[in-house]
Amino acid sequence: MPNRVLVVEDDDTLRETLEYNLRNQSYEVLLAQDGYDGLKVARAEKPDLILLDVMLPGIDGFEVCRILRK
């Protein structure tokens, strides 16, 4: 089973680039476009690693990190 990485990034180009490169390295990639979606996916899917943008719309990456660490 490949390691699972959640990419939380609001910039489409950057998110797609990260997804492409991670998949080429045999990772299973989960995607979210904002902090709220990132929280939902992280809680539901339990990824091995989260790549988290800190400047997200709505709820920023620092707050997402705080919530997930609780």
GROMACS .gro file of N, CA and C in nm:
model
  210
    1MET      N    1   0.085  -0.118   0.000
    1MET     CA    2   0.000   0.000   0.000
    1MET      C    3   0.090   0.124   0.000
    2PRO      N    4   0.069   0.216  -0.095
    2PRO     CA    5   0.153   0.336  -0.100
    2PRO      C    6   0.120   0.431   0.014
    3ASN      N    7   0.219   0.509   0.052
    3ASN     CA    8   0.196   0.613   0.152
    3ASN      C    9   0.100   0.717   0.096
    4ARG      N   10   0.017   0.770   0.185
    4ARG     CA   11  -0.085   0.866   0.143
    4ARG      C   12  -0.047   1.005   0.188
    5VAL      N   13  -0.054   1.099   0.094
    5VAL     CA   14  -0.018   1.238   0.119
    5VAL      C   15  -0.139   1.326   0.088
    6LEU      N   16  -0.175   1.411   0.182
    6LEU     CA   17  -0.280   1.509   0.159
    6LEU      C   18  -0.215   1.642   0.125
    7VAL      N   19  -0.251   1.698   0.011
    7VAL     CA   20  -0.202   1.828  -0.032
    7VAL      C   21  -0.316   1.928  -0.015
    8VAL      N   22  -0.296   2.027   0.072
    8VAL     CA   23  -0.395   2.132   0.095
    8VAL      C   24  -0.335   2.261   0.039
    9GLU      N   25  -0.385   2.300  -0.076
    9GLU     CA   26  -0.328   2.415  -0.148
    9GLU      C   27  -0.438   2.481  -0.231
   10ASP      N   28  -0.451   2.613  -0.221
   10ASP     CA   29  -0.556   2.684  -0.294
   10ASP      C   30  -0.514   2.723  -0.436
   11ASP      N   31  -0.387   2.725  -0.465
   11ASP     CA   32  -0.338   2.759  -0.599
   11ASP      C   33  -0.346   2.633  -0.687
   12ASP      N   34  -0.432   2.639  -0.790
   12ASP     CA   35  -0.455   2.522  -0.876
   12ASP      C   36  -0.327   2.468  -0.939
   13THR      N   37  -0.246   2.557  -0.993
   13THR     CA   38  -0.124   2.514  -1.062
   13THR      C   39  -0.028   2.444  -0.966
   14LEU      N   40  -0.008   2.500  -0.850
   14LEU     CA   41   0.082   2.441  -0.753
   14LEU      C   42   0.028   2.308  -0.702
   15ARG      N   43  -0.102   2.302  -0.674
   15ARG     CA   44  -0.165   2.178  -0.627
   15ARG      C   45  -0.149   2.068  -0.731
   16GLU      N   46  -0.176   2.100  -0.858
   16GLU     CA   47  -0.165   2.001  -0.965
   16GLU      C   48  -0.020   1.956  -0.986
   17THR      N   49   0.074   2.048  -0.973
   17THR     CA   50   0.216   2.015  -0.987
   17THR      C   51   0.260   1.921  -0.875
   18LEU      N   52   0.222   1.952  -0.754
   18LEU     CA   53   0.255   1.865  -0.641
   18LEU      C   54   0.192   1.727  -0.658
   19GLU      N   55   0.067   1.725  -0.701
   19GLU     CA   56  -0.001   1.597  -0.723
   19GLU      C   57   0.073   1.514  -0.828
   20TYR      N   58   0.106   1.575  -0.939
   20TYR     CA   59   0.176   1.506  -1.048
   20TYR      C   60   0.308   1.447  -0.999
   21ASN      N   61   0.387   1.527  -0.932
   21ASN     CA   62   0.518   1.481  -0.886
   21ASN      C   63   0.508   1.374  -0.779
   22LEU      N   64   0.415   1.387  -0.688
   22LEU     CA   65   0.399   1.286  -0.583
   22LEU      C   66   0.349   1.153  -0.642
   23ARG      N   67   0.254   1.160  -0.733
   23ARG     CA   68   0.205   1.036  -0.798
   23ARG      C   69   0.318   0.967  -0.875
   24ASN      N   70   0.404   1.044  -0.939
   24ASN     CA   71   0.518   0.986  -1.011
   24ASN      C   72   0.618   0.921  -0.917
   25GLN      N   73   0.613   0.955  -0.789
   25GLN     CA   74   0.698   0.892  -0.689
   25GLN      C   75   0.622   0.782  -0.613
   26SER      N   76   0.508   0.740  -0.668
   26SER     CA   77   0.427   0.628  -0.617
   26SER      C   78   0.352   0.657  -0.487
   27TYR      N   79   0.323   0.784  -0.461
   27TYR     CA   80   0.240   0.817  -0.346
   27TYR      C   81   0.094   0.821  -0.389
   28GLU      N   82   0.007   0.785  -0.296
   28GLU     CA   83  -0.136   0.807  -0.316
   28GLU      C   84  -0.161   0.950  -0.271
   29VAL      N   85  -0.224   1.030  -0.356
   29VAL     CA   86  -0.239   1.173  -0.327
   29VAL      C   87  -0.386   1.207  -0.304
   30LEU      N   88  -0.411   1.274  -0.193
   30LEU     CA   89  -0.543   1.327  -0.160
   30LEU      C   90  -0.532   1.478  -0.174
   31LEU      N   91  -0.639   1.543  -0.218
   31LEU     CA   92  -0.634   1.687  -0.245
   31LEU      C   93  -0.743   1.764  -0.173
   32ALA      N   94  -0.709   1.886  -0.133
   32ALA     CA   95  -0.807   1.979  -0.077
   32ALA      C   96  -0.768   2.120  -0.121
   33GLN      N   97  -0.869   2.204  -0.145
   33GLN     CA   98  -0.844   2.339  -0.196
   33GLN      C   99  -0.846   2.447  -0.089
   34ASP      N  100  -0.895   2.415   0.030
   34ASP     CA  101  -0.897   2.513   0.138
   34ASP      C  102  -0.888   2.442   0.272
   35GLY      N  103  -0.877   2.520   0.378
   35GLY     CA  104  -0.858   2.463   0.511
   35GLY      C  105  -0.973   2.376   0.558
   36TYR      N  106  -1.094   2.417   0.529
   36TYR     CA  107  -1.211   2.340   0.572
   36TYR      C  108  -1.214   2.203   0.504
   37ASP      N  109  -1.189   2.201   0.373
   37ASP     CA  110  -1.184   2.073   0.301
   37ASP      C  111  -1.067   1.989   0.350
   38GLY      N  112  -0.955   2.055   0.378
   38GLY     CA  113  -0.838   1.984   0.430
   38GLY      C  114  -0.869   1.914   0.561
   39LEU      N  115  -0.940   1.981   0.650
   39LEU     CA  116  -0.979   1.918   0.777
   39LEU      C  117  -1.069   1.797   0.753
   40LYS      N  118  -1.166   1.812   0.665
   40LYS     CA  119  -1.257   1.700   0.635
   40LYS      C  120  -1.182   1.580   0.581
   41VAL      N  121  -1.096   1.604   0.483
   41VAL     CA  122  -1.022   1.494   0.421
   41VAL      C  123  -0.926   1.431   0.522
   42ALA      N  124  -0.855   1.512   0.598
   42ALA     CA  125  -0.760   1.460   0.697
   42ALA      C  126  -0.829   1.372   0.800
   43ARG      N  127  -0.944   1.416   0.847
   43ARG     CA  128  -1.017   1.337   0.948
   43ARG      C  129  -1.073   1.208   0.890
   44ALA      N  130  -1.121   1.213   0.768
   44ALA     CA  131  -1.182   1.096   0.706
   44ALA      C  132  -1.080   0.995   0.655
   45GLU      N  133  -0.971   1.044   0.598
   45GLU     CA  134  -0.878   0.957   0.527
   45GLU      C  135  -0.751   0.922   0.605
   46LYS      N  136  -0.718   0.995   0.710
   46LYS     CA  137  -0.599   0.970   0.792
   46LYS      C  138  -0.472   0.953   0.709
   47PRO      N  139  -0.430   1.058   0.637
   47PRO     CA  140  -0.310   1.048   0.553
   47PRO      C  141  -0.184   1.031   0.638
   48ASP      N  142  -0.079   0.980   0.575
   48ASP     CA  143   0.050   0.964   0.642
   48ASP      C  144   0.123   1.097   0.657
   49LEU      N  145   0.097   1.188   0.563
   49LEU     CA  146   0.164   1.318   0.561
   49LEU      C  147   0.068   1.423   0.506
   50ILE      N  148   0.076   1.544   0.559
   50ILE     CA  149  -0.005   1.655   0.507
   50ILE      C  150   0.089   1.767   0.463
   51LEU      N  151   0.079   1.806   0.337
   51LEU     CA  152   0.148   1.925   0.286
   51LEU      C  153   0.046   2.037   0.291
   52LEU      N  154   0.070   2.132   0.378
   52LEU     CA  155  -0.032   2.231   0.413
   52LEU      C  156   0.017   2.372   0.385
   53ASP      N  157  -0.052   2.441   0.296
   53ASP     CA  158  -0.025   2.582   0.270
   53ASP      C  159  -0.070   2.660   0.394
   54VAL      N  160   0.007   2.758   0.436
   54VAL     CA  161  -0.032   2.834   0.555
   54VAL      C  162  -0.123   2.953   0.521
   55MET      N  163  -0.123   2.998   0.397
   55MET     CA  164  -0.207   3.113   0.359
   55MET      C  165  -0.325   3.063   0.274
   56LEU      N  166  -0.423   3.007   0.342
   56LEU     CA  167  -0.542   2.953   0.277
   56LEU      C  168  -0.661   3.046   0.299
   57PRO      N  169  -0.757   3.044   0.207
   57PRO     CA  170  -0.878   3.124   0.230
   57PRO      C  171  -0.965   3.061   0.339
   58GLY      N  172  -1.037   3.143   0.409
   58GLY     CA  173  -1.127   3.094   0.513
   58GLY      C  174  -1.053   3.066   0.643
   59ILE      N  175  -1.003   2.948   0.657
   59ILE     CA  176  -0.927   2.907   0.775
   59ILE      C  177  -0.784   2.880   0.731
   60ASP      N  178  -0.688   2.948   0.792
   60ASP     CA  179  -0.550   2.936   0.744
   60ASP      C  180  -0.485   2.805   0.788
   61GLY      N  181  -0.371   2.778   0.729
   61GLY     CA  182  -0.301   2.653   0.756
   61GLY      C  183  -0.256   2.637   0.900
   62PHE      N  184  -0.220   2.748   0.966
   62PHE     CA  185  -0.181   2.740   1.106
   62PHE      C  186  -0.297   2.689   1.192
   63GLU      N  187  -0.417   2.739   1.165
   63GLU     CA  188  -0.535   2.696   1.242
   63GLU      C  189  -0.570   2.551   1.210
   64VAL      N  190  -0.559   2.513   1.084
   64VAL     CA  191  -0.582   2.372   1.046
   64VAL      C  192  -0.488   2.282   1.126
   65CYS      N  193  -0.363   2.319   1.131
   65CYS     CA  194  -0.263   2.242   1.204
   65CYS      C  195  -0.299   2.235   1.353
   66ARG      N  196  -0.337   2.346   1.412
   66ARG     CA  197  -0.376   2.347   1.554
   66ARG      C  198  -0.494   2.252   1.580
   67ILE      N  199  -0.593   2.258   1.493
   67ILE     CA  200  -0.712   2.174   1.511
   67ILE      C  201  -0.675   2.027   1.497
   68LEU      N  202  -0.596   1.992   1.399
   68LEU     CA  203  -0.560   1.853   1.378
   68LEU      C  204  -0.472   1.797   1.490
   69ARG      N  205  -0.393   1.882   1.551
   69ARG     CA  206  -0.306   1.836   1.659
   69ARG      C  207  -0.382   1.808   1.788
   70LYS      N  208  -0.502   1.863   1.803
   70LYS     CA  209  -0.581   1.841   1.927
   70LYS      C  210  -0.630   1.701   1.939
   0.00000   0.00000   0.00000
